[in-house]
CSV table of C-alpha atoms in Angstrom, one decimal:
chain,number,residue,atom,x,y,z
F,1,UNK,CA,58.2,-1.7,84.9
F,2,UNK,CA,58.2,-0.4,81.7
F,3,UNK,CA,55.6,-0.3,79.5
F,4,UNK,CA,55.6,-2.2,76.5
F,5,UNK,CA,54.9,0.2,73.5
F,6,UNK,CA,52.8,-0.9,70.9
F,7,UNK,CA,53.3,0.1,67.4
F,8,UNK,CA,50.0,-0.4,64.9
F,9,UNK,CA,51.0,-3.4,62.4
F,10,UNK,CA,52.4,-2.6,59.0
F,11,UNK,CA,49.9,-3.1,56.6
F,12,UNK,CA,51.0,-5.7,53.7
F,13,UNK,CA,51.2,-3.5,50.7
F,14,UNK,CA,50.4,-6.0,47.6
F,15,UNK,CA,51.8,-4.6,44.0
F,16,UNK,CA,50.0,-5.8,40.7
F,17,UNK,CA,52.1,-5.8,37.7
F,18,UNK,CA,50.5,-3.6,35.1
F,19,UNK,CA,50.2,-6.3,33.0
F,20,UNK,CA,48.4,-9.0,35.5
F,21,UNK,CA,45.5,-5.6,36.1
F,22,UNK,CA,45.3,-5.3,32.8
F,23,UNK,CA,42.1,-7.3,30.9
F,24,UNK,CA,43.3,-10.3,28.5
F,25,UNK,CA,41.7,-9.7,24.8
F,26,UNK,CA,38.5,-11.9,24.6
F,27,UNK,CA,40.2,-15.1,21.0
F,28,UNK,CA,37.0,-13.7,20.0
F,29,UNK,CA,37.5,-9.2,20.3
F,30,UNK,CA,37.4,-9.4,16.0
F,31,UNK,CA,33.4,-11.2,16.1
F,32,UNK,CA,32.0,-8.3,14.0
F,33,UNK,CA,29.0,-7.5,16.3
F,34,UNK,CA,25.3,-8.7,14.1
F,35,UNK,CA,22.7,-6.5,13.2
F,36,UNK,CA,19.5,-6.5,15.0
F,37,UNK,CA,16.9,-9.1,13.5
F,38,UNK,CA,14.3,-6.7,10.7
F,39,UNK,CA,10.9,-8.0,12.6
F,40,UNK,CA,12.2,-9.0,16.5
F,41,UNK,CA,14.3,-5.4,16.5
F,42,UNK,CA,10.8,-3.7,16.2
F,43,UNK,CA,9.8,-4.6,19.2
F,44,UNK,CA,12.9,-3.6,20.7
F,45,UNK,CA,12.3,0.3,19.5
F,46,UNK,CA,9.3,-0.2,20.4
F,47,UNK,CA,9.1,-0.9,23.9
F,48,UNK,CA,11.5,1.8,24.5
F,49,UNK,CA,9.2,4.1,23.0
F,50,UNK,CA,7.0,5.9,26.5
F,51,UNK,CA,4.4,7.0,23.0
F,52,UNK,CA,0.4,6.8,24.9
F,53,UNK,CA,-0.4,6.3,20.7
F,54,UNK,CA,2.6,3.7,20.4
F,55,UNK,CA,1.8,1.1,18.1
F,56,UNK,CA,3.4,-2.2,17.5
F,57,UNK,CA,3.0,-3.4,13.9
F,58,UNK,CA,5.7,-5.1,13.1
F,59,UNK,CA,5.9,-8.9,14.7
F,60,UNK,CA,2.8,-10.9,13.3
F,61,UNK,CA,1.3,-12.7,17.0
F,62,UNK,CA,-2.4,-12.5,17.9
F,63,UNK,CA,-3.9,-9.7,19.6
F,64,UNK,CA,-7.4,-8.8,21.0
F,65,UNK,CA,-9.5,-6.1,20.8
F,66,UNK,CA,-7.8,-4.6,23.5
F,67,UNK,CA,-4.8,-5.2,21.7
F,68,UNK,CA,-3.8,-8.1,24.4
F,69,UNK,CA,-1.6,-11.8,23.7
F,70,UNK,CA,-4.3,-13.8,23.6
F,71,UNK,CA,-4.5,-17.5,24.3
F,72,UNK,CA,-7.3,-19.7,22.8
F,73,UNK,CA,-10.1,-21.3,25.5
F,74,UNK,CA,-9.7,-25.0,23.8
F,75,UNK,CA,-6.1,-24.9,24.9
F,76,UNK,CA,-7.0,-24.2,28.2
F,77,UNK,CA,-9.2,-26.8,27.8
F,78,UNK,CA,-6.2,-28.9,26.1
F,79,UNK,CA,-4.1,-28.2,29.2
F,80,UNK,CA,-6.2,-29.0,31.4
F,81,UNK,CA,-6.6,-32.4,30.4
F,82,UNK,CA,-3.5,-33.4,30.3
F,83,UNK,CA,-2.7,-31.9,34.4
F,84,UNK,CA,-5.6,-34.0,34.8
F,85,UNK,CA,-4.1,-37.2,32.8
F,86,UNK,CA,-1.0,-36.5,34.8
F,87,UNK,CA,1.1,-36.5,32.0
F,88,UNK,CA,4.7,-37.3,31.7
F,89,UNK,CA,7.6,-35.4,30.6
F,90,UNK,CA,9.8,-37.9,29.3
F,91,UNK,CA,11.3,-37.3,25.9
F,92,UNK,CA,9.8,-38.6,22.4
F,93,UNK,CA,10.9,-40.6,19.4
F,94,UNK,CA,13.5,-38.6,17.5
F,95,UNK,CA,10.3,-38.0,15.0
F,96,UNK,CA,8.1,-36.0,17.9
F,97,UNK,CA,4.5,-38.1,19.3
F,98,UNK,CA,2.5,-40.1,17.1
F,99,UNK,CA,-0.8,-39.0,18.0
F,100,UNK,CA,0.9,-35.3,17.1
F,101,UNK,CA,2.1,-36.2,13.3
F,102,UNK,CA,-2.0,-38.6,12.8
F,103,UNK,CA,-3.5,-34.9,13.6
F,104,UNK,CA,-0.6,-33.1,11.1
F,105,UNK,CA,-1.2,-35.0,8.4
F,106,UNK,CA,-4.7,-34.7,8.7
F,107,UNK,CA,-4.9,-31.6,8.2
F,108,UNK,CA,-2.1,-30.9,5.7
F,109,UNK,CA,-4.1,-33.1,3.3
F,110,UNK,CA,-7.2,-34.5,5.4
F,111,UNK,CA,-8.6,-37.5,7.3
F,112,UNK,CA,-8.0,-40.6,5.0
F,113,UNK,CA,-5.9,-39.0,2.3
F,114,UNK,CA,-5.2,-42.3,-0.3
F,115,UNK,CA,-0.9,-40.6,0.6
F,116,UNK,CA,-1.6,-41.6,4.6
F,117,UNK,CA,-2.9,-44.7,4.2
F,118,UNK,CA,0.4,-46.1,2.2
F,119,UNK,CA,2.4,-44.4,4.1
F,120,UNK,CA,4.2,-42.5,1.2
F,121,UNK,CA,4.3,-39.5,3.8
F,122,UNK,CA,7.9,-39.0,5.7
F,123,UNK,CA,7.2,-37.2,8.7
F,124,UNK,CA,8.9,-35.3,11.7
F,125,UNK,CA,7.7,-33.5,14.3
F,126,UNK,CA,10.1,-30.1,14.5
F,127,UNK,CA,10.7,-26.8,16.4
F,128,UNK,CA,7.1,-24.3,15.0
F,129,UNK,CA,7.9,-23.9,11.3
F,130,UNK,CA,11.7,-22.3,11.1
F,131,UNK,CA,12.7,-26.0,13.0
F,132,UNK,CA,11.0,-27.2,10.2
F,133,UNK,CA,12.2,-25.2,7.5
F,134,UNK,CA,16.1,-25.7,8.7
F,135,UNK,CA,15.8,-29.2,8.9
F,136,UNK,CA,14.4,-29.1,4.9
F,137,UNK,CA,17.5,-27.3,4.1
F,138,UNK,CA,19.9,-29.3,6.2
F,139,UNK,CA,18.4,-32.4,3.4
F,140,UNK,CA,19.1,-30.5,0.8
F,141,UNK,CA,21.7,-29.1,1.0
F,142,UNK,CA,23.6,-33.1,1.7
F,143,UNK,CA,21.3,-35.4,-1.0
F,144,UNK,CA,20.2,-33.0,-3.3
F,145,UNK,CA,24.0,-31.3,-3.7
F,146,UNK,CA,23.8,-28.4,-6.0
F,147,UNK,CA,20.3,-28.0,-6.1
F,148,UNK,CA,18.5,-24.2,-6.1
F,149,UNK,CA,16.0,-23.0,-4.1
F,150,UNK,CA,14.0,-20.2,-4.9
F,151,UNK,CA,12.0,-17.7,-3.0
F,152,UNK,CA,9.5,-15.6,-3.5
F,153,UNK,CA,10.5,-11.5,-4.3
F,154,UNK,CA,9.5,-10.8,-1.1
F,155,UNK,CA,9.9,-13.4,1.1
F,156,UNK,CA,9.2,-13.7,5.2
F,157,UNK,CA,13.3,-12.3,6.2
F,158,UNK,CA,14.0,-14.7,7.8
F,159,UNK,CA,13.8,-17.9,4.8
F,160,UNK,CA,17.1,-16.5,3.3
F,161,UNK,CA,18.9,-16.5,6.5
F,162,UNK,CA,18.1,-20.7,7.4
F,163,UNK,CA,19.1,-21.5,3.7
F,164,UNK,CA,22.1,-18.7,3.6
F,165,UNK,CA,22.6,-20.5,7.4
F,166,UNK,CA,22.3,-24.8,5.5
F,167,UNK,CA,24.9,-23.6,2.6
F,168,UNK,CA,22.0,-23.8,0.0
F,169,UNK,CA,22.0,-21.8,-3.1
F,170,UNK,CA,18.6,-19.8,-3.6
F,171,UNK,CA,17.4,-16.8,-5.5
F,172,UNK,CA,14.4,-15.0,-6.2
F,173,UNK,CA,11.2,-15.6,-8.3
F,174,UNK,CA,9.6,-11.9,-8.5
F,175,UNK,CA,5.8,-12.1,-6.6
F,176,UNK,CA,4.8,-8.9,-5.6
F,177,UNK,CA,4.2,-6.0,-8.2
F,178,UNK,CA,5.3,-2.5,-7.0
F,179,UNK,CA,2.3,-0.7,-9.6
F,180,UNK,CA,-0.6,-2.7,-9.1
F,181,UNK,CA,0.5,-3.9,-5.4
F,182,UNK,CA,-0.9,-7.3,-6.6
F,183,UNK,CA,0.5,-10.3,-7.7
F,184,UNK,CA,3.3,-10.1,-11.1
F,185,UNK,CA,2.0,-13.4,-12.5
F,186,UNK,CA,4.0,-13.1,-15.7
F,187,UNK,CA,7.0,-12.4,-14.1
F,188,UNK,CA,6.5,-15.1,-11.6
F,189,UNK,CA,5.6,-18.1,-13.7
F,190,UNK,CA,8.1,-16.6,-17.2
F,191,UNK,CA,10.8,-16.8,-13.8
F,192,UNK,CA,9.9,-21.0,-12.8
F,193,UNK,CA,9.6,-21.9,-16.4
F,194,UNK,CA,14.0,-19.9,-16.0
F,195,UNK,CA,14.2,-22.6,-13.5
F,196,UNK,CA,16.6,-24.8,-13.9
F,197,UNK,CA,15.2,-28.6,-14.4
F,198,UNK,CA,14.6,-30.4,-11.1
F,199,UNK,CA,14.6,-26.7,-8.8
F,200,UNK,CA,13.5,-26.4,-5.7
F,201,UNK,CA,10.3,-23.5,-5.4
F,202,UNK,CA,9.4,-22.6,-1.9
F,203,UNK,CA,5.8,-21.7,-2.1
F,204,UNK,CA,3.8,-20.0,0.5
F,205,UNK,CA,0.4,-22.1,1.1
F,206,UNK,CA,-2.1,-19.4,1.8
F,207,UNK,CA,-1.6,-16.5,3.6
F,208,UNK,CA,2.1,-15.0,1.4
F,209,UNK,CA,3.6,-12.9,3.6
F,210,UNK,CA,4.9,-10.5,4.1
F,211,UNK,CA,2.6,-9.1,0.9
F,212,UNK,CA,-0.9,-10.7,1.6
F,213,UNK,CA,-1.2,-12.0,-1.7
F,214,UNK,CA,-2.3,-15.5,-3.0
F,215,UNK,CA,-2.8,-16.9,-5.8
F,216,UNK,CA,-6.6,-18.3,-6.4
F,217,UNK,CA,-7.4,-21.4,-7.5
F,218,UNK,CA,-6.7,-20.8,-11.0
F,219,UNK,CA,-2.9,-19.6,-11.3
F,220,UNK,CA,-2.4,-22.1,-8.7
F,221,UNK,CA,-3.0,-25.1,-11.3
F,222,UNK,CA,-0.7,-23.3,-14.1
F,223,UNK,CA,1.8,-23.2,-11.3
F,224,UNK,CA,1.3,-27.3,-10.6
F,225,UNK,CA,1.7,-27.1,-14.4
F,226,UNK,CA,4.9,-25.7,-14.5
F,227,UNK,CA,6.2,-27.7,-11.1
F,228,UNK,CA,5.6,-30.6,-13.0
F,229,UNK,CA,7.1,-29.8,-16.6
F,230,UNK,CA,9.6,-28.5,-15.2
F,231,UNK,CA,10.3,-31.4,-12.8
F,232,UNK,CA,10.6,-28.8,-9.4
F,233,UNK,CA,9.7,-30.4,-6.1
F,234,UNK,CA,7.6,-27.9,-4.4
F,235,UNK,CA,7.7,-26.4,-1.1
F,236,UNK,CA,5.5,-25.3,0.8
F,237,UNK,CA,5.8,-23.2,4.1
F,238,UNK,CA,1.8,-23.6,5.9
F,239,UNK,CA,1.9,-21.1,8.3
F,240,UNK,CA,-1.3,-20.0,8.6
F,241,UNK,CA,-3.3,-22.4,7.8
F,242,UNK,CA,-6.9,-21.5,9.0
F,243,UNK,CA,-5.9,-18.6,10.6
F,244,UNK,CA,-5.8,-17.3,7.2
F,245,UNK,CA,-9.6,-17.6,5.5
F,246,UNK,CA,-10.5,-19.3,8.8
F,247,UNK,CA,-11.4,-21.9,7.2
F,248,UNK,CA,-8.9,-25.3,7.4
F,249,UNK,CA,-9.7,-26.7,4.4
F,250,UNK,CA,-10.1,-23.7,2.3
F,251,UNK,CA,-5.9,-22.8,3.2
F,252,UNK,CA,-5.5,-26.2,2.2
F,253,UNK,CA,-6.6,-26.2,-1.1
F,254,UNK,CA,-2.8,-25.6,-2.0
F,255,UNK,CA,-0.2,-28.5,-1.0
F,256,UNK,CA,-3.5,-30.9,-1.2
F,257,UNK,CA,-4.3,-29.9,-5.0
F,258,UNK,CA,-0.8,-30.1,-5.6
F,259,UNK,CA,-0.8,-33.3,-4.1
F,260,UNK,CA,-4.2,-34.8,-5.9
F,261,UNK,CA,-2.0,-33.8,-9.3
F,262,UNK,CA,0.9,-36.5,-8.6
F,263,UNK,CA,4.0,-34.7,-6.8
F,264,UNK,CA,6.0,-34.7,-4.4
F,265,UNK,CA,6.2,-31.8,-1.9
F,266,UNK,CA,7.9,-31.1,1.3
F,267,UNK,CA,5.9,-29.3,3.1
F,268,UNK,CA,6.5,-26.9,6.7
F,269,UNK,CA,4.3,-26.8,9.0
F,270,UNK,CA,3.6,-24.3,11.8
F,271,UNK,CA,1.3,-23.9,15.1
F,272,UNK,CA,2.1,-20.9,16.5
F,273,UNK,CA,-0.6,-19.2,14.5
F,274,UNK,CA,-3.7,-20.7,14.8
F,275,UNK,CA,-3.4,-21.9,18.1
F,276,UNK,CA,-1.8,-19.6,19.3
F,277,UNK,CA,0.9,-21.3,20.5
F,278,UNK,CA,3.8,-19.3,19.5
F,279,UNK,CA,6.3,-19.9,22.8
F,280,UNK,CA,5.8,-24.2,22.1
F,281,UNK,CA,7.6,-24.2,19.3
F,282,UNK,CA,5.9,-26.7,17.5
F,283,UNK,CA,5.1,-27.6,13.9
F,284,UNK,CA,6.0,-30.8,11.5
F,285,UNK,CA,8.2,-31.6,8.3
F,286,UNK,CA,6.5,-33.9,5.6
F,287,UNK,CA,7.6,-35.3,2.5
F,288,UNK,CA,5.1,-36.1,0.2
F,289,UNK,CA,5.9,-39.3,-1.6
F,290,UNK,CA,5.2,-41.2,-4.9
F,291,UNK,CA,5.4,-45.0,-2.6
F,292,UNK,CA,6.6,-45.7,0.6
F,293,UNK,CA,10.0,-47.3,0.2
F,294,UNK,CA,11.0,-43.5,-0.5
F,295,UNK,CA,9.0,-42.6,2.4
F,296,UNK,CA,10.8,-44.8,4.5
F,297,UNK,CA,14.3,-43.8,3.7
F,298,UNK,CA,13.9,-40.5,3.5
F,299,UNK,CA,12.2,-40.6,7.1
F,300,UNK,CA,15.6,-42.0,8.5
F,301,UNK,CA,17.6,-39.5,7.3
F,302,UNK,CA,15.3,-36.5,8.1
F,303,UNK,CA,15.9,-38.6,12.4
F,304,UNK,CA,20.1,-38.4,11.3
F,305,UNK,CA,19.6,-34.7,11.2
F,306,UNK,CA,16.9,-33.7,13.9
F,307,UNK,CA,19.4,-35.8,16.7
F,308,UNK,CA,22.5,-34.1,15.2
F,309,UNK,CA,20.6,-30.4,16.0
F,310,UNK,CA,18.1,-30.7,19.0
F,311,UNK,CA,17.8,-34.4,19.9
F,312,UNK,CA,14.3,-34.6,20.1
F,313,UNK,CA,11.1,-31.8,19.7
F,314,UNK,CA,9.5,-30.7,22.2
F,315,UNK,CA,5.8,-32.8,23.9
F,316,UNK,CA,3.9,-29.6,25.5
F,317,UNK,CA,2.2,-28.1,22.3
F,318,UNK,CA,2.6,-31.1,20.7
F,319,UNK,CA,0.0,-32.4,23.1
F,320,UNK,CA,-2.0,-29.4,22.8
F,321,UNK,CA,-2.4,-30.0,19.1
F,322,UNK,CA,-2.9,-33.9,19.7
F,323,UNK,CA,-5.6,-33.0,22.3
F,324,UNK,CA,-7.4,-30.6,20.2
F,325,UNK,CA,-7.7,-32.6,17.2
F,326,UNK,CA,-8.6,-35.5,18.2
F,327,UNK,CA,-11.4,-35.1,20.4
F,328,UNK,CA,-14.6,-33.7,17.8
F,329,UNK,CA,-15.8,-31.3,20.7
F,330,UNK,CA,-12.9,-29.6,21.2
F,331,UNK,CA,-12.0,-30.1,16.9
F,332,UNK,CA,-15.1,-27.9,16.3
F,333,UNK,CA,-15.3,-25.2,18.7
F,334,UNK,CA,-10.7,-24.6,18.0
F,335,UNK,CA,-12.6,-23.9,14.4
F,336,UNK,CA,-14.7,-21.5,16.0
F,337,UNK,CA,-12.0,-19.7,17.5
F,338,UNK,CA,-9.7,-19.7,14.4
F,339,UNK,CA,-12.8,-18.0,12.6
F,340,UNK,CA,-13.0,-15.0,15.4
F,341,UNK,CA,-9.3,-14.7,14.4
F,342,UNK,CA,-9.3,-14.4,11.3
F,343,UNK,CA,-13.1,-12.5,11.0
F,344,UNK,CA,-10.8,-9.2,13.6
F,345,UNK,CA,-8.6,-8.8,11.6
F,346,UNK,CA,-10.9,-9.0,8.4
F,347,UNK,CA,-12.9,-5.7,10.3
F,348,UNK,CA,-9.8,-4.2,10.7
F,349,UNK,CA,-9.1,-4.7,7.1
F,350,UNK,CA,-12.2,-2.8,6.3
F,351,UNK,CA,-11.9,-0.2,9.6
F,352,UNK,CA,-9.0,1.1,8.4
F,353,UNK,CA,-9.7,1.1,4.4
F,354,UNK,CA,-12.4,3.1,5.4
F,355,UNK,CA,-10.7,5.7,7.3
F,356,UNK,CA,-7.7,5.7,4.1
F,357,UNK,CA,-10.7,6.9,1.6
F,358,UNK,CA,-12.0,9.2,4.0
F,359,UNK,CA,-8.9,10.3,4.7
F,360,UNK,CA,-7.1,10.1,1.1
F,361,UNK,CA,-10.0,9.2,-1.3
F,362,UNK,CA,-8.0,10.1,-4.4
F,363,UNK,CA,-5.7,6.8,-3.7
F,364,UNK,CA,-7.0,3.4,-4.6
F,365,UNK,CA,-6.6,1.7,-1.2
F,366,UNK,CA,-8.6,-1.4,-2.4
F,367,UNK,CA,-5.0,-3.2,-1.1
F,368,UNK,CA,-5.9,-3.2,1.6
F,369,UNK,CA,-9.2,-5.9,2.0
F,370,UNK,CA,-7.6,-7.9,-0.9
F,371,UNK,CA,-4.8,-9.1,0.6
F,372,UNK,CA,-5.3,-12.1,2.8
F,373,UNK,CA,-4.4,-13.1,6.4
F,374,UNK,CA,-2.3,-11.3,9.0
F,375,UNK,CA,0.0,-8.9,7.5
F,376,UNK,CA,-0.7,-6.3,5.2
F,377,UNK,CA,2.4,-5.0,2.5
F,378,UNK,CA,1.8,-0.9,2.1
F,379,UNK,CA,4.3,-0.3,-0.5
F,380,UNK,CA,5.2,2.4,1.6
F,381,UNK,CA,9.6,3.5,1.0
F,382,UNK,CA,11.7,3.1,4.2
F,383,UNK,CA,12.1,7.0,4.7
F,384,UNK,CA,7.4,7.3,4.6
F,385,UNK,CA,8.5,4.1,6.9
F,386,UNK,CA,10.9,6.2,9.3
F,387,UNK,CA,8.1,8.9,9.6
F,388,UNK,CA,6.3,6.7,10.9
F,389,UNK,CA,8.6,5.5,13.7
F,390,UNK,CA,10.3,8.7,14.1
F,391,UNK,CA,7.2,10.7,14.1
F,392,UNK,CA,4.2,9.1,15.0
F,393,UNK,CA,5.3,6.1,16.8
F,394,UNK,CA,4.1,3.5,14.5
F,395,UNK,CA,6.9,0.7,14.4
F,396,UNK,CA,6.6,-1.8,11.2
F,397,UNK,CA,9.2,-3.2,9.0
F,398,UNK,CA,11.2,-1.2,6.3
F,399,UNK,CA,10.4,-3.6,3.9
F,400,UNK,CA,6.2,-1.7,4.1
F,401,UNK,CA,4.8,-5.1,5.9
F,402,UNK,CA,1.9,-4.2,9.2
F,403,UNK,CA,0.4,-6.8,10.9
F,404,UNK,CA,-3.1,-6.1,11.8
F,405,UNK,CA,-3.2,-9.0,14.3
F,406,UNK,CA,-1.5,-5.9,16.2
F,407,UNK,CA,-4.2,-3.0,15.5
F,408,UNK,CA,-7.2,-2.6,16.4
F,409,UNK,CA,-11.0,-0.1,16.0
F,410,UNK,CA,-10.6,2.0,18.3
F,411,UNK,CA,-6.2,3.1,16.7
F,412,UNK,CA,-7.7,2.4,12.5
F,413,UNK,CA,-8.1,6.2,12.2
F,414,UNK,CA,-4.9,6.9,13.9
F,415,UNK,CA,-3.2,4.7,11.5
F,416,UNK,CA,-4.5,5.0,8.5
F,417,UNK,CA,-4.1,9.5,9.3
F,418,UNK,CA,0.0,8.1,10.5
F,419,UNK,CA,0.1,6.9,6.7
F,420,UNK,CA,-1.6,9.1,4.3
F,421,UNK,CA,1.0,11.7,6.2
F,422,UNK,CA,4.1,9.7,5.1
F,423,UNK,CA,3.0,8.9,1.7
F,424,UNK,CA,1.9,12.4,0.9
F,425,UNK,CA,5.3,14.6,3.1
F,426,UNK,CA,7.9,11.6,2.8
């Protein structure tokens, strides 16, 4: 008997052609890399820095004295009430939660205002301030074709993106005077008077971003007169109501004054700052008009625009706002917490100014405390900003804006020394 010879099995050899192995280029291969966001990109660079001295003064988000994110106590209470009420997660109507809209208009114009009673306001809940501005920009593009929008120079960086992407032409009006580090009011008025009749003027309701410089009440009166004489449509961006001065009523002066002067206005509102609802994306767009018929028709078109963009708005943050504003005790507590946040920033402003005056008494640092709100426009040049970041690990936007909400008293002297070094040597 012969034993069988067992041969190892021959492994199959699969040849892959070079054309199959080579990855096919994407049909989108020619798309250019977009530049990093000038604000959010600052945070990314900050996170990558391992220095113990680093400071993030780029993003406008409130921090405690320990430089930690802050969830308001009144927000926690509202959420507890919502859980206990076993609220559902059903879709909201396209224009949002009715109680939220009621609360929002009450904050904007004051309870019992004639425009509210007479149903002369078209209001839609939207995705915080950015979403509200974008719905407004799309409305302008569709129904006010050819109308130019005027933005303050400088302004919040995303304003340009919003109107550009909506296909709306925009131009600058003068606002900041680098010589005085203050308001160029004459230049502003001159540019508004030179704007084509019927133009739309974007105005910051309070705590101008990025400068922190607001017109006085007398100056607001002059601006309103120009809007009347030129038939300009004011578009207020109200992102910091209650957060700037600590008073909801004081910070609403400008839009209330314009409405009471008989002007029609557009208003974008956000609850990111004053209620700390950054991630909830809750805000509103309102048109305050001269009659209820126009308001009804405008609302119908705003709903069509919103439906095509995001269908309907998120419910959680809207319920928080409605709970807080609709409950007298919680509303009072919220105002106290806002006063506390605004007060901390005012204190930090003063401490920073004191340190700067101590280090460099020959320079006028008064603009630090004359500005208002979350930001200070330092007037630092791009090379000076680079020095702040590369040498001192202080992260800020390239236009010289710093968010004082990200500063505390303990770090104020360090920041003052960094600013002084940059001013002297760059």
